[in-house]
Structures are given as structure tokens and as C-alpha cells.
């Protein structure tokens, strides 16, 4: 797939007059078109609902766009729950899919009426002791172990992952929950991440649907929904083919009709908790080249660093880079594109073929709309950037201001020595 920015150099030049680089820019049009396509792909299932994985892009303005397409919020921490509550997402519009959960988070999720998705068998007692009851509707997270394989391709390794219950625990959990008063059940699993294939969801659906049929038969539980969670990926590399969400929806429908309908479970709702797929391609990090360095390698230093986008440093992840205005120039230079952290892994690209980059050039780092800004941190005392929304009408809205030194020092407000900085 050819990688093209959703913003032009002319637009960026205009935007940088008001907002200095680096910043995140999001594409309202792309977010809307994609959310609409997802909704249509699962329209065959009357109860279908996407719970956007808030951790991917925890910005209320962006989540409010998704609300227009019926999306709820998938939360896994206190502040994610608070964010959802703040924008009026409450009750069964929240899926609380946490793990290693602190008591106060269960308590707050229950207070908001969220659907609680239990990660472990032992959390049944922990939850009951914390909130004093077992909710009427509750979900359990399943981990079948082993490796998750599509054809001959190992997609991921659930046997090594900390999430979910074994099959035996899952069946016991349903029985115990029923004995404690639970009436309606959900089933959840997340078995592979960033899958760039239309086969993942249908394969996962088969595992979950067959398990649900068995669960119903053996425990008599009233299974209301099956949550396919996240994991549908995006093509970060230009040589990858994007998923076709219609084909994915159709694939899940086929399995639904093969497995659930004959078992008398044709009223089960399908839920998803997509993060990356909803936002990844519709955000980019815009940064400026501020240095070029010629030593044992050729380096371009930019004004963003791993604090703004951690994925390359953390996972060696590929993010495509467009040098704005030089889209048609030959890729006849090989650069490491770096940030300014005192960490040698602070590189957005290593040995990347790019056109000649000059100081002042604007670089668009693609596909940073999910798990990008959200993973930011403050190493070297670097500050997080602003987030901007490119509206459908071409205007630009500031949806999160850049951090200032005052924000950075705010947690020292208990010390006199930094009082002036905190108040500045
Ligand atoms: C991270 C996460 C998601 C979203 O994953 P994506 O890969 O962004 O789709 C969904 N559900 C749970 C429980 C998660 O932890």
C-alpha cells in the first residue's frame, strides 16, 4: 500500500505558524470513514458494539467522534474510567477489561455500572469482597494457551501471556459466578496483536463460539455477548496489504452461522475492543529536522524524540516517514532519524532510504494514531507534545495542549525548593 500523508505541506506550513513542532495531528475524516465501515461490516449482528480501547488514544475529543458511530469505551485503569465518565460514557457502554486489578478500580467500575470482564478466577472472590456483590452481567477472559496459528503462520503465543483463565478455570468461574447470582455472561479473548490478515477475527471467533456453546451446554449460563477484543492490525509498512473490514465482518458472520446459530445461540451479541484499527492510520507525528550529523553514519536529528513516540525504541517498530515536499524525489540517502534523548535507541528510523533531508524540512511519521502519544513518557525531562485535530472542513483544533515545564514540575509542589517553578 502506498503511504501518503493525510495532510499537505501547504496545510502543515499554515499549522506550524500557530503550533510549533513536534505535534500529533489526527484526521477526522479518516476516523469517521473507518468507524462507519466497521459499523457496516458488523451490521448483520443486531447487538454489535465496538468498545474503543481507550489506552490506544486516550483523548476525549477523538473518542467523542467515535460516539457518533455507537462506540463505547474499553477501559483498564482508573483514569481511563474517569475519562469515560467525563464524556458521559457510563453503564454498559463501558467494558472494564483490566488485569492485576486494584480494588479501587473494581469499585469505581462497578459504581459506573461498567461491564466487568474478569481476567482471573481468583478475581471472583476479590471482586465480591471489594464491592459486596457479583454483578448481574459479567464477563470472563479466556486464554486457551499454546500458540495461535493461522495456516502455518504462528500469530502469537497465548501460552506465554499473562492474561485470561485456562479452560478449566473458565468453566469453574461460570459455575461459581452463577451460584453467586450472576445472570448474564460474556466471553472474551485477545490472542494475537496487530494482525494484518482478514483471518484473525474469524479464527478467534471460532475458538470463542465453540467454547461458548460448550459453556452453555455444561453450565446452562445465559451467554449474552462474545467479545473479540482488539488485535486487528494496520499496515505500518508500505509492502503490507490493509485488512478489509468487510471481509472480516463477513468471516465472523459465517462462523456465527456455522457454530452459534445451530446451537440456538443466534441472539448472542458480538463486541469488539479495537484500538489500533480505529485510530492508528489516522494520526501522525509531525516533526522538524533540526540537525544533520555526518560521522560513522548519516544522522538527521529532529525536534521529536522517543518521548513522543516510543514504539520504534521499544519494539523496533517500523513507522513510515514522508519528507514533506520531497515525495517525488529519489530515495538516494540512507539515514538514521533520531531524537535528542541520551539513549541510543532514540531513533525513529535506522538505515532508512529517504530523499536528501535539509534542516527545516517537515517530516510526517505515519500511523501513530494509536499507541503513539499514549505511550509517551518524560525521560530526560522532555515534555509531551500537543495533539491537534484536522477537521473535515480543513480547520485545525487543538485537542490537547503541549506540556509545559510547569506541568513537569507540578508533582514537586510539596517541596519549597521548587515552589517558584510550580507557580510560574
Ligand atoms: C490493548 C487492548 C485492546 C486494543 O488492542 P489493539 O491492538 O489496539 O486493537 C483491546 N482489549 C484489551 C483488553 C487490550 O488490552
PDB file of N, CA and C in Angstrom, residues 128-225:
ATOM      1  N   UNK A 128     -15.999  -9.722  44.716  1.00  0.00           N
ATOM      2  CA  UNK A 128     -17.129  -9.818  45.661  1.00  0.00           C
ATOM      3  C   UNK A 128     -16.779  -9.167  46.995  1.00  0.00           C
ATOM      4  N   UNK A 129     -15.536  -9.416  47.456  1.00  0.00           N
ATOM      5  CA  UNK A 129     -15.123  -8.796  48.713  1.00  0.00           C
ATOM      6  C   UNK A 129     -15.010  -7.280  48.579  1.00  0.00           C
ATOM      7  N   UNK A 130     -14.625  -6.832  47.398  1.00  0.00           N
ATOM      8  CA  UNK A 130     -14.430  -5.393  47.198  1.00  0.00           C
ATOM      9  C   UNK A 130     -15.748  -4.641  47.099  1.00  0.00           C
ATOM     10  N   UNK A 131     -16.675  -5.148  46.291  1.00  0.00           N
ATOM     11  CA  UNK A 131     -17.907  -4.366  46.071  1.00  0.00           C
ATOM     12  C   UNK A 131     -19.114  -4.948  46.812  1.00  0.00           C
ATOM     13  N   UNK A 132     -18.940  -6.135  47.386  1.00  0.00           N
ATOM     14  CA  UNK A 132     -20.010  -6.684  48.214  1.00  0.00           C
ATOM     15  C   UNK A 132     -21.050  -7.506  47.457  1.00  0.00           C
ATOM     16  N   UNK A 133     -20.886  -7.650  46.162  1.00  0.00           N
ATOM     17  CA  UNK A 133     -21.842  -8.460  45.391  1.00  0.00           C
ATOM     18  C   UNK A 133     -21.194  -8.864  44.069  1.00  0.00           C
ATOM     19  N   UNK A 134     -21.846  -9.743  43.359  1.00  0.00           N
ATOM     20  CA  UNK A 134     -21.422 -10.098  41.999  1.00  0.00           C
ATOM     21  C   UNK A 134     -22.437  -9.480  41.037  1.00  0.00           C
ATOM     22  N   UNK A 135     -21.959  -8.695  40.068  1.00  0.00           N
ATOM     23  CA  UNK A 135     -22.898  -8.030  39.154  1.00  0.00           C
ATOM     24  C   UNK A 135     -23.746  -9.046  38.385  1.00  0.00           C
ATOM     25  N   UNK A 136     -24.933  -8.579  38.000  1.00  0.00           N
ATOM     26  CA  UNK A 136     -25.878  -9.432  37.263  1.00  0.00           C
ATOM     27  C   UNK A 136     -25.300  -9.866  35.914  1.00  0.00           C
ATOM     28  N   UNK A 137     -24.615  -8.923  35.258  1.00  0.00           N
ATOM     29  CA  UNK A 137     -23.957  -9.231  33.987  1.00  0.00           C
ATOM     30  C   UNK A 137     -22.455  -9.201  34.200  1.00  0.00           C
ATOM     31  N   UNK A 138     -21.771 -10.237  33.778  1.00  0.00           N
ATOM     32  CA  UNK A 138     -20.322 -10.311  33.993  1.00  0.00           C
ATOM     33  C   UNK A 138     -19.670 -11.105  32.872  1.00  0.00           C
ATOM     34  N   UNK A 139     -18.387 -10.796  32.625  1.00  0.00           N
ATOM     35  CA  UNK A 139     -17.682 -11.440  31.519  1.00  0.00           C
ATOM     36  C   UNK A 139     -16.395 -12.088  32.045  1.00  0.00           C
ATOM     37  N   UNK A 140     -15.927 -13.115  31.346  1.00  0.00           N
ATOM     38  CA  UNK A 140     -14.672 -13.765  31.711  1.00  0.00           C
ATOM     39  C   UNK A 140     -13.734 -13.811  30.509  1.00  0.00           C
ATOM     40  N   UNK A 141     -12.454 -13.641  30.810  1.00  0.00           N
ATOM     41  CA  UNK A 141     -11.431 -13.628  29.763  1.00  0.00           C
ATOM     42  C   UNK A 141     -10.759 -14.994  29.673  1.00  0.00           C
ATOM     43  N   UNK A 142     -10.732 -15.524  28.470  1.00  0.00           N
ATOM     44  CA  UNK A 142     -10.254 -16.888  28.224  1.00  0.00           C
ATOM     45  C   UNK A 142      -8.875 -16.846  27.589  1.00  0.00           C
ATOM     46  N   UNK A 143      -8.000 -17.762  28.043  1.00  0.00           N
ATOM     47  CA  UNK A 143      -6.687 -17.942  27.412  1.00  0.00           C
ATOM     48  C   UNK A 143      -6.489 -19.431  27.155  1.00  0.00           C
ATOM     49  N   UNK A 144      -6.620 -19.853  25.893  1.00  0.00           N
ATOM     50  CA  UNK A 144      -6.537 -21.293  25.598  1.00  0.00           C
ATOM     51  C   UNK A 144      -5.120 -21.854  25.677  1.00  0.00           C
ATOM     52  N   UNK A 145      -4.115 -20.992  25.870  1.00  0.00           N
ATOM     53  CA  UNK A 145      -2.729 -21.474  25.931  1.00  0.00           C
ATOM     54  C   UNK A 145      -2.203 -21.835  24.557  1.00  0.00           C
ATOM     55  N   UNK A 146      -1.054 -22.475  24.520  1.00  0.00           N
ATOM     56  CA  UNK A 146      -0.467 -22.906  23.252  1.00  0.00           C
ATOM     57  C   UNK A 146      -0.066 -21.737  22.364  1.00  0.00           C
ATOM     58  N   UNK A 147       0.017 -22.000  21.073  1.00  0.00           N
ATOM     59  CA  UNK A 147       0.288 -20.915  20.129  1.00  0.00           C
ATOM     60  C   UNK A 147      -0.943 -20.720  19.259  1.00  0.00           C
ATOM     61  N   UNK A 148      -1.152 -19.486  18.835  1.00  0.00           N
ATOM     62  CA  UNK A 148      -2.283 -19.191  17.969  1.00  0.00           C
ATOM     63  C   UNK A 148      -1.789 -19.153  16.542  1.00  0.00           C
ATOM     64  N   UNK A 149      -2.301 -20.088  15.743  1.00  0.00           N
ATOM     65  CA  UNK A 149      -1.743 -20.320  14.430  1.00  0.00           C
ATOM     66  C   UNK A 149      -2.798 -20.119  13.348  1.00  0.00           C
ATOM     67  N   UNK A 150      -2.413 -19.432  12.276  1.00  0.00           N
ATOM     68  CA  UNK A 150      -3.283 -19.346  11.105  1.00  0.00           C
ATOM     69  C   UNK A 150      -2.508 -19.960   9.951  1.00  0.00           C
ATOM     70  N   UNK A 151      -3.052 -20.974   9.332  1.00  0.00           N
ATOM     71  CA  UNK A 151      -2.328 -21.794   8.358  1.00  0.00           C
ATOM     72  C   UNK A 151      -1.027 -22.254   9.022  1.00  0.00           C
ATOM     73  N   UNK A 152       0.122 -21.928   8.420  1.00  0.00           N
ATOM     74  CA  UNK A 152       1.375 -22.352   9.060  1.00  0.00           C
ATOM     75  C   UNK A 152       2.067 -21.202   9.789  1.00  0.00           C
ATOM     76  N   UNK A 153       1.327 -20.116   9.947  1.00  0.00           N
ATOM     77  CA  UNK A 153       1.885 -18.897  10.492  1.00  0.00           C
ATOM     78  C   UNK A 153       1.549 -18.777  11.976  1.00  0.00           C
ATOM     79  N   UNK A 154       2.561 -18.751  12.830  1.00  0.00           N
ATOM     80  CA  UNK A 154       2.292 -18.522  14.252  1.00  0.00           C
ATOM     81  C   UNK A 154       2.036 -17.030  14.450  1.00  0.00           C
ATOM     82  N   UNK A 155       0.833 -16.698  14.915  1.00  0.00           N
ATOM     83  CA  UNK A 155       0.462 -15.298  15.045  1.00  0.00           C
ATOM     84  C   UNK A 155       0.858 -14.731  16.391  1.00  0.00           C
ATOM     85  N   UNK A 156       0.727 -15.569  17.410  1.00  0.00           N
ATOM     86  CA  UNK A 156       1.081 -15.101  18.752  1.00  0.00           C
ATOM     87  C   UNK A 156       1.113 -16.299  19.673  1.00  0.00           C
ATOM     88  N   UNK A 157       1.478 -16.039  20.901  1.00  0.00           N
ATOM     89  CA  UNK A 157       1.804 -17.116  21.824  1.00  0.00           C
ATOM     90  C   UNK A 157       0.998 -16.976  23.125  1.00  0.00           C
ATOM     91  N   UNK A 158      -0.312 -17.303  23.093  1.00  0.00           N
ATOM     92  CA  UNK A 158      -1.159 -17.124  24.286  1.00  0.00           C
ATOM     93  C   UNK A 158      -0.607 -17.865  25.508  1.00  0.00           C
ATOM     94  N   UNK A 159       0.072 -19.006  25.284  1.00  0.00           N
ATOM     95  CA  UNK A 159       0.619 -19.771  26.404  1.00  0.00           C
ATOM     96  C   UNK A 159       1.636 -18.985  27.221  1.00  0.00           C
ATOM     97  N   UNK A 160       2.204 -17.951  26.617  1.00  0.00           N
ATOM     98  CA  UNK A 160       3.192 -17.120  27.304  1.00  0.00           C
ATOM     99  C   UNK A 160       2.593 -15.836  27.848  1.00  0.00           C
ATOM    100  N   UNK A 161       1.292 -15.640  27.646  1.00  0.00           N
ATOM    101  CA  UNK A 161       0.748 -14.330  28.006  1.00  0.00           C
ATOM    102  C   UNK A 161       0.077 -14.385  29.373  1.00  0.00           C
ATOM    103  N   UNK A 162       0.152 -13.280  30.082  1.00  0.00           N
ATOM    104  CA  UNK A 162      -0.309 -13.238  31.481  1.00  0.00           C
ATOM    105  C   UNK A 162      -1.825 -13.151  31.590  1.00  0.00           C
ATOM    106  N   UNK A 163      -2.513 -12.994  30.456  1.00  0.00           N
ATOM    107  CA  UNK A 163      -3.946 -12.697  30.523  1.00  0.00           C
ATOM    108  C   UNK A 163      -4.824 -13.940  30.532  1.00  0.00           C
ATOM    109  N   UNK A 164      -5.971 -13.778  31.143  1.00  0.00           N
ATOM    110  CA  UNK A 164      -7.043 -14.746  30.957  1.00  0.00           C
ATOM    111  C   UNK A 164      -6.950 -15.997  31.815  1.00  0.00           C
ATOM    112  N   UNK A 165      -8.008 -16.802  31.713  1.00  0.00           N
ATOM    113  CA  UNK A 165      -8.143 -18.035  32.509  1.00  0.00           C
ATOM    114  C   UNK A 165      -7.964 -19.245  31.601  1.00  0.00           C
ATOM    115  N   UNK A 166      -7.519 -20.338  32.189  1.00  0.00           N
ATOM    116  CA  UNK A 166      -7.472 -21.596  31.431  1.00  0.00           C
ATOM    117  C   UNK A 166      -8.909 -22.048  31.191  1.00  0.00           C
ATOM    118  N   UNK A 167      -9.043 -23.040  30.332  1.00  0.00           N
ATOM    119  CA  UNK A 167     -10.390 -23.518  30.008  1.00  0.00           C
ATOM    120  C   UNK A 167     -11.096 -24.064  31.251  1.00  0.00           C
ATOM    121  N   UNK A 168     -10.345 -24.827  32.028  1.00  0.00           N
ATOM    122  CA  UNK A 168     -10.932 -25.403  33.236  1.00  0.00           C
ATOM    123  C   UNK A 168     -11.392 -24.307  34.208  1.00  0.00           C
ATOM    124  N   UNK A 169     -10.538 -23.302  34.382  1.00  0.00           N
ATOM    125  CA  UNK A 169     -10.886 -22.183  35.271  1.00  0.00           C
ATOM    126  C   UNK A 169     -12.099 -21.427  34.752  1.00  0.00           C
ATOM    127  N   UNK A 170     -12.167 -21.293  33.435  1.00  0.00           N
ATOM    128  CA  UNK A 170     -13.284 -20.577  32.822  1.00  0.00           C
ATOM    129  C   UNK A 170     -14.612 -21.258  33.153  1.00  0.00           C
ATOM    130  N   UNK A 171     -14.645 -22.576  32.998  1.00  0.00           N
ATOM    131  CA  UNK A 171     -15.886 -23.312  33.287  1.00  0.00           C
ATOM    132  C   UNK A 171     -16.234 -23.215  34.771  1.00  0.00           C
ATOM    133  N   UNK A 172     -15.210 -23.343  35.619  1.00  0.00           N
ATOM    134  CA  UNK A 172     -15.447 -23.198  37.061  1.00  0.00           C
ATOM    135  C   UNK A 172     -15.943 -21.789  37.388  1.00  0.00           C
ATOM    136  N   UNK A 173     -15.336 -20.801  36.744  1.00  0.00           N
ATOM    137  CA  UNK A 173     -15.707 -19.410  37.008  1.00  0.00           C
ATOM    138  C   UNK A 173     -17.191 -19.190  36.697  1.00  0.00           C
ATOM    139  N   UNK A 174     -17.637 -19.686  35.556  1.00  0.00           N
ATOM    140  CA  UNK A 174     -19.054 -19.533  35.196  1.00  0.00           C
ATOM    141  C   UNK A 174     -19.948 -20.167  36.271  1.00  0.00           C
ATOM    142  N   UNK A 175     -19.586 -21.380  36.715  1.00  0.00           N
ATOM    143  CA  UNK A 175     -20.415 -22.072  37.714  1.00  0.00           C
ATOM    144  C   UNK A 175     -20.469 -21.283  39.025  1.00  0.00           C
ATOM    145  N   UNK A 176     -19.274 -20.835  39.469  1.00  0.00           N
ATOM    146  CA  UNK A 176     -19.214 -20.105  40.746  1.00  0.00           C
ATOM    147  C   UNK A 176     -19.974 -18.783  40.630  1.00  0.00           C
ATOM    148  N   UNK A 177     -19.783 -18.098  39.509  1.00  0.00           N
ATOM    149  CA  UNK A 177     -20.470 -16.807  39.321  1.00  0.00           C
ATOM    150  C   UNK A 177     -21.979 -17.000  39.320  1.00  0.00           C
ATOM    151  N   UNK A 178     -22.449 -18.060  38.677  1.00  0.00           N
ATOM    152  CA  UNK A 178     -23.896 -18.331  38.660  1.00  0.00           C
ATOM    153  C   UNK A 178     -24.403 -18.585  40.073  1.00  0.00           C
ATOM    154  N   UNK A 179     -23.614 -19.380  40.835  1.00  0.00           N
ATOM    155  CA  UNK A 179     -24.014 -19.680  42.211  1.00  0.00           C
ATOM    156  C   UNK A 179     -24.075 -18.407  43.055  1.00  0.00           C
ATOM    157  N   UNK A 180     -23.252 -17.416  42.665  1.00  0.00           N
ATOM    158  CA  UNK A 180     -23.218 -16.159  43.430  1.00  0.00           C
ATOM    159  C   UNK A 180     -24.203 -15.135  42.881  1.00  0.00           C
ATOM    160  N   UNK A 181     -25.002 -15.521  41.898  1.00  0.00           N
ATOM    161  CA  UNK A 181     -26.085 -14.627  41.464  1.00  0.00           C
ATOM    162  C   UNK A 181     -25.931 -14.001  40.087  1.00  0.00           C
ATOM    163  N   UNK A 182     -24.815 -14.259  39.388  1.00  0.00           N
ATOM    164  CA  UNK A 182     -24.679 -13.691  38.034  1.00  0.00           C
ATOM    165  C   UNK A 182     -25.726 -14.322  37.128  1.00  0.00           C
ATOM    166  N   UNK A 183     -26.338 -13.478  36.248  1.00  0.00           N
ATOM    167  CA  UNK A 183     -27.403 -13.996  35.384  1.00  0.00           C
ATOM    168  C   UNK A 183     -27.041 -13.990  33.910  1.00  0.00           C
ATOM    169  N   UNK A 184     -26.237 -12.998  33.517  1.00  0.00           N
ATOM    170  CA  UNK A 184     -25.897 -12.882  32.095  1.00  0.00           C
ATOM    171  C   UNK A 184     -24.387 -12.851  31.934  1.00  0.00           C
ATOM    172  N   UNK A 185     -23.924 -13.529  30.880  1.00  0.00           N
ATOM    173  CA  UNK A 185     -22.483 -13.732  30.752  1.00  0.00           C
ATOM    174  C   UNK A 185     -21.921 -13.235  29.434  1.00  0.00           C
ATOM    175  N   UNK A 186     -20.644 -12.864  29.512  1.00  0.00           N
ATOM    176  CA  UNK A 186     -19.876 -12.558  28.315  1.00  0.00           C
ATOM    177  C   UNK A 186     -18.624 -13.413  28.306  1.00  0.00           C
ATOM    178  N   UNK A 187     -18.052 -13.556  27.103  1.00  0.00           N
ATOM    179  CA  UNK A 187     -16.823 -14.331  26.953  1.00  0.00           C
ATOM    180  C   UNK A 187     -15.863 -13.517  26.093  1.00  0.00           C
ATOM    181  N   UNK A 188     -14.589 -13.472  26.512  1.00  0.00           N
ATOM    182  CA  UNK A 188     -13.618 -12.573  25.886  1.00  0.00           C
ATOM    183  C   UNK A 188     -12.293 -13.299  25.696  1.00  0.00           C
ATOM    184  N   UNK A 189     -11.587 -12.967  24.617  1.00  0.00           N
ATOM    185  CA  UNK A 189     -10.196 -13.413  24.466  1.00  0.00           C
ATOM    186  C   UNK A 189      -9.471 -12.470  23.517  1.00  0.00           C
ATOM    187  N   UNK A 190      -8.180 -12.316  23.764  1.00  0.00           N
ATOM    188  CA  UNK A 190      -7.303 -11.493  22.914  1.00  0.00           C
ATOM    189  C   UNK A 190      -6.076 -12.364  22.665  1.00  0.00           C
ATOM    190  N   UNK A 191      -5.995 -12.947  21.470  1.00  0.00           N
ATOM    191  CA  UNK A 191      -4.972 -13.971  21.269  1.00  0.00           C
ATOM    192  C   UNK A 191      -3.820 -13.545  20.369  1.00  0.00           C
ATOM    193  N   UNK A 192      -3.970 -12.454  19.636  1.00  0.00           N
ATOM    194  CA  UNK A 192      -2.866 -12.002  18.785  1.00  0.00           C
ATOM    195  C   UNK A 192      -3.005 -10.505  18.536  1.00  0.00           C
ATOM    196  N   UNK A 193      -1.867  -9.837  18.448  1.00  0.00           N
ATOM    197  CA  UNK A 193      -1.844  -8.382  18.351  1.00  0.00           C
ATOM    198  C   UNK A 193      -1.423  -7.932  16.953  1.00  0.00           C
ATOM    199  N   UNK A 194      -1.955  -6.819  16.513  1.00  0.00           N
ATOM    200  CA  UNK A 194      -1.605  -6.224  15.206  1.00  0.00           C
ATOM    201  C   UNK A 194      -1.582  -7.264  14.070  1.00  0.00           C
ATOM    202  N   UNK A 195      -2.681  -7.969  13.922  1.00  0.00           N
ATOM    203  CA  UNK A 195      -2.766  -8.973  12.861  1.00  0.00           C
ATOM    204  C   UNK A 195      -3.116  -8.299  11.545  1.00  0.00           C
ATOM    205  N   UNK A 196      -2.250  -8.452  10.558  1.00  0.00           N
ATOM    206  CA  UNK A 196      -2.545  -7.866   9.246  1.00  0.00           C
ATOM    207  C   UNK A 196      -2.986  -9.013   8.331  1.00  0.00           C
ATOM    208  N   UNK A 197      -4.174  -9.523   8.618  1.00  0.00           N
ATOM    209  CA  UNK A 197      -4.795 -10.599   7.847  1.00  0.00           C
ATOM    210  C   UNK A 197      -6.289 -10.555   8.153  1.00  0.00           C
ATOM    211  N   UNK A 198      -7.092 -10.897   7.147  1.00  0.00           N
ATOM    212  CA  UNK A 198      -8.538 -10.919   7.379  1.00  0.00           C
ATOM    213  C   UNK A 198      -8.979 -12.178   8.114  1.00  0.00           C
ATOM    214  N   UNK A 199      -8.043 -13.072   8.403  1.00  0.00           N
ATOM    215  CA  UNK A 199      -8.404 -14.361   9.001  1.00  0.00           C
ATOM    216  C   UNK A 199      -8.431 -14.359  10.531  1.00  0.00           C
ATOM    217  N   UNK A 200      -7.772 -13.358  11.157  1.00  0.00           N
ATOM    218  CA  UNK A 200      -7.628 -13.445  12.616  1.00  0.00           C
ATOM    219  C   UNK A 200      -8.978 -13.476  13.345  1.00  0.00           C
ATOM    220  N   UNK A 201      -9.809 -12.475  13.104  1.00  0.00           N
ATOM    221  CA  UNK A 201     -11.088 -12.426  13.827  1.00  0.00           C
ATOM    222  C   UNK A 201     -11.941 -13.677  13.587  1.00  0.00           C
ATOM    223  N   UNK A 202     -12.098 -14.126  12.338  1.00  0.00           N
ATOM    224  CA  UNK A 202     -12.895 -15.348  12.139  1.00  0.00           C
ATOM    225  C   UNK A 202     -12.310 -16.568  12.873  1.00  0.00           C
ATOM    226  N   UNK A 203     -10.984 -16.690  12.893  1.00  0.00           N
ATOM    227  CA  UNK A 203     -10.346 -17.808  13.612  1.00  0.00           C
ATOM    228  C   UNK A 203     -10.603 -17.704  15.113  1.00  0.00           C
ATOM    229  N   UNK A 204     -10.421 -16.503  15.644  1.00  0.00           N
ATOM    230  CA  UNK A 204     -10.666 -16.265  17.069  1.00  0.00           C
ATOM    231  C   UNK A 204     -12.142 -16.512  17.389  1.00  0.00           C
ATOM    232  N   UNK A 205     -13.025 -16.047  16.490  1.00  0.00           N
ATOM    233  CA  UNK A 205     -14.469 -16.217  16.694  1.00  0.00           C
ATOM    234  C   UNK A 205     -14.798 -17.703  16.805  1.00  0.00           C
ATOM    235  N   UNK A 206     -14.162 -18.518  15.970  1.00  0.00           N
ATOM    236  CA  UNK A 206     -14.432 -19.957  16.001  1.00  0.00           C
ATOM    237  C   UNK A 206     -14.075 -20.531  17.380  1.00  0.00           C
ATOM    238  N   UNK A 207     -12.892 -20.168  17.875  1.00  0.00           N
ATOM    239  CA  UNK A 207     -12.465 -20.640  19.203  1.00  0.00           C
ATOM    240  C   UNK A 207     -13.483 -20.209  20.265  1.00  0.00           C
ATOM    241  N   UNK A 208     -13.854 -18.932  20.227  1.00  0.00           N
ATOM    242  CA  UNK A 208     -14.749 -18.408  21.265  1.00  0.00           C
ATOM    243  C   UNK A 208     -16.168 -18.944  21.118  1.00  0.00           C
ATOM    244  N   UNK A 209     -16.655 -19.037  19.886  1.00  0.00           N
ATOM    245  CA  UNK A 209     -18.031 -19.516  19.680  1.00  0.00           C
ATOM    246  C   UNK A 209     -18.155 -20.973  20.134  1.00  0.00           C
ATOM    247  N   UNK A 210     -17.173 -21.804  19.761  1.00  0.00           N
ATOM    248  CA  UNK A 210     -17.241 -23.215  20.158  1.00  0.00           C
ATOM    249  C   UNK A 210     -17.161 -23.356  21.680  1.00  0.00           C
ATOM    250  N   UNK A 211     -16.311 -22.524  22.296  1.00  0.00           N
ATOM    251  CA  UNK A 211     -16.208 -22.547  23.761  1.00  0.00           C
ATOM    252  C   UNK A 211     -17.525 -22.108  24.396  1.00  0.00           C
ATOM    253  N   UNK A 212     -18.160 -21.094  23.790  1.00  0.00           N
ATOM    254  CA  UNK A 212     -19.428 -20.583  24.330  1.00  0.00           C
ATOM    255  C   UNK A 212     -20.520 -21.654  24.256  1.00  0.00           C
ATOM    256  N   UNK A 213     -20.543 -22.392  23.157  1.00  0.00           N
ATOM    257  CA  UNK A 213     -21.555 -23.451  23.015  1.00  0.00           C
ATOM    258  C   UNK A 213     -21.350 -24.507  24.109  1.00  0.00           C
ATOM    259  N   UNK A 214     -20.091 -24.873  24.320  1.00  0.00           N
ATOM    260  CA  UNK A 214     -19.772 -25.851  25.379  1.00  0.00           C
ATOM    261  C   UNK A 214     -20.147 -25.317  26.764  1.00  0.00           C
ATOM    262  N   UNK A 215     -19.809 -24.033  26.987  1.00  0.00           N
ATOM    263  CA  UNK A 215     -20.101 -23.416  28.289  1.00  0.00           C
ATOM    264  C   UNK A 215     -21.588 -23.444  28.564  1.00  0.00           C
ATOM    265  N   UNK A 216     -22.347 -23.111  27.539  1.00  0.00           N
ATOM    266  CA  UNK A 216     -23.803 -23.073  27.715  1.00  0.00           C
ATOM    267  C   UNK A 216     -24.332 -24.471  28.012  1.00  0.00           C
ATOM    268  N   UNK A 217     -23.809 -25.442  27.251  1.00  0.00           N
ATOM    269  CA  UNK A 217     -24.280 -26.810  27.418  1.00  0.00           C
ATOM    270  C   UNK A 217     -23.947 -27.338  28.813  1.00  0.00           C
ATOM    271  N   UNK A 218     -22.734 -27.057  29.268  1.00  0.00           N
ATOM    272  CA  UNK A 218     -22.296 -27.638  30.539  1.00  0.00           C
ATOM    273  C   UNK A 218     -22.751 -26.873  31.772  1.00  0.00           C
ATOM    274  N   UNK A 219     -22.922 -25.564  31.646  1.00  0.00           N
ATOM    275  CA  UNK A 219     -23.267 -24.780  32.847  1.00  0.00           C
ATOM    276  C   UNK A 219     -24.680 -24.213  32.785  1.00  0.00           C
ATOM    277  N   UNK A 220     -25.253 -24.156  31.591  1.00  0.00           N
ATOM    278  CA  UNK A 220     -26.577 -23.562  31.444  1.00  0.00           C
ATOM    279  C   UNK A 220     -26.555 -22.041  31.475  1.00  0.00           C
ATOM    280  N   UNK A 221     -25.365 -21.448  31.432  1.00  0.00           N
ATOM    281  CA  UNK A 221     -25.254 -19.988  31.539  1.00  0.00           C
ATOM    282  C   UNK A 221     -25.924 -19.293  30.360  1.00  0.00           C
ATOM    283  N   UNK A 222     -26.482 -18.124  30.647  1.00  0.00           N
ATOM    284  CA  UNK A 222     -27.099 -17.295  29.608  1.00  0.00           C
ATOM    285  C   UNK A 222     -26.023 -16.383  29.012  1.00  0.00           C
ATOM    286  N   UNK A 223     -25.480 -16.792  27.877  1.00  0.00           N
ATOM    287  CA  UNK A 223     -24.378 -16.025  27.272  1.00  0.00           C
ATOM    288  C   UNK A 223     -24.948 -14.960  26.358  1.00  0.00           C
ATOM    289  N   UNK A 224     -24.693 -13.711  26.732  1.00  0.00           N
ATOM    290  CA  UNK A 224     -25.289 -12.581  26.019  1.00  0.00           C
ATOM    291  C   UNK A 224     -24.364 -11.992  24.952  1.00  0.00           C
ATOM    292  N   UNK A 225     -23.037 -12.058  25.225  1.00  0.00           N
ATOM    293  CA  UNK A 225     -22.127 -11.458  24.234  1.00  0.00           C
ATOM    294  C   UNK A 225     -20.808 -12.189  24.180  1.00  0.00           C
TER     295      UNK A 225
END
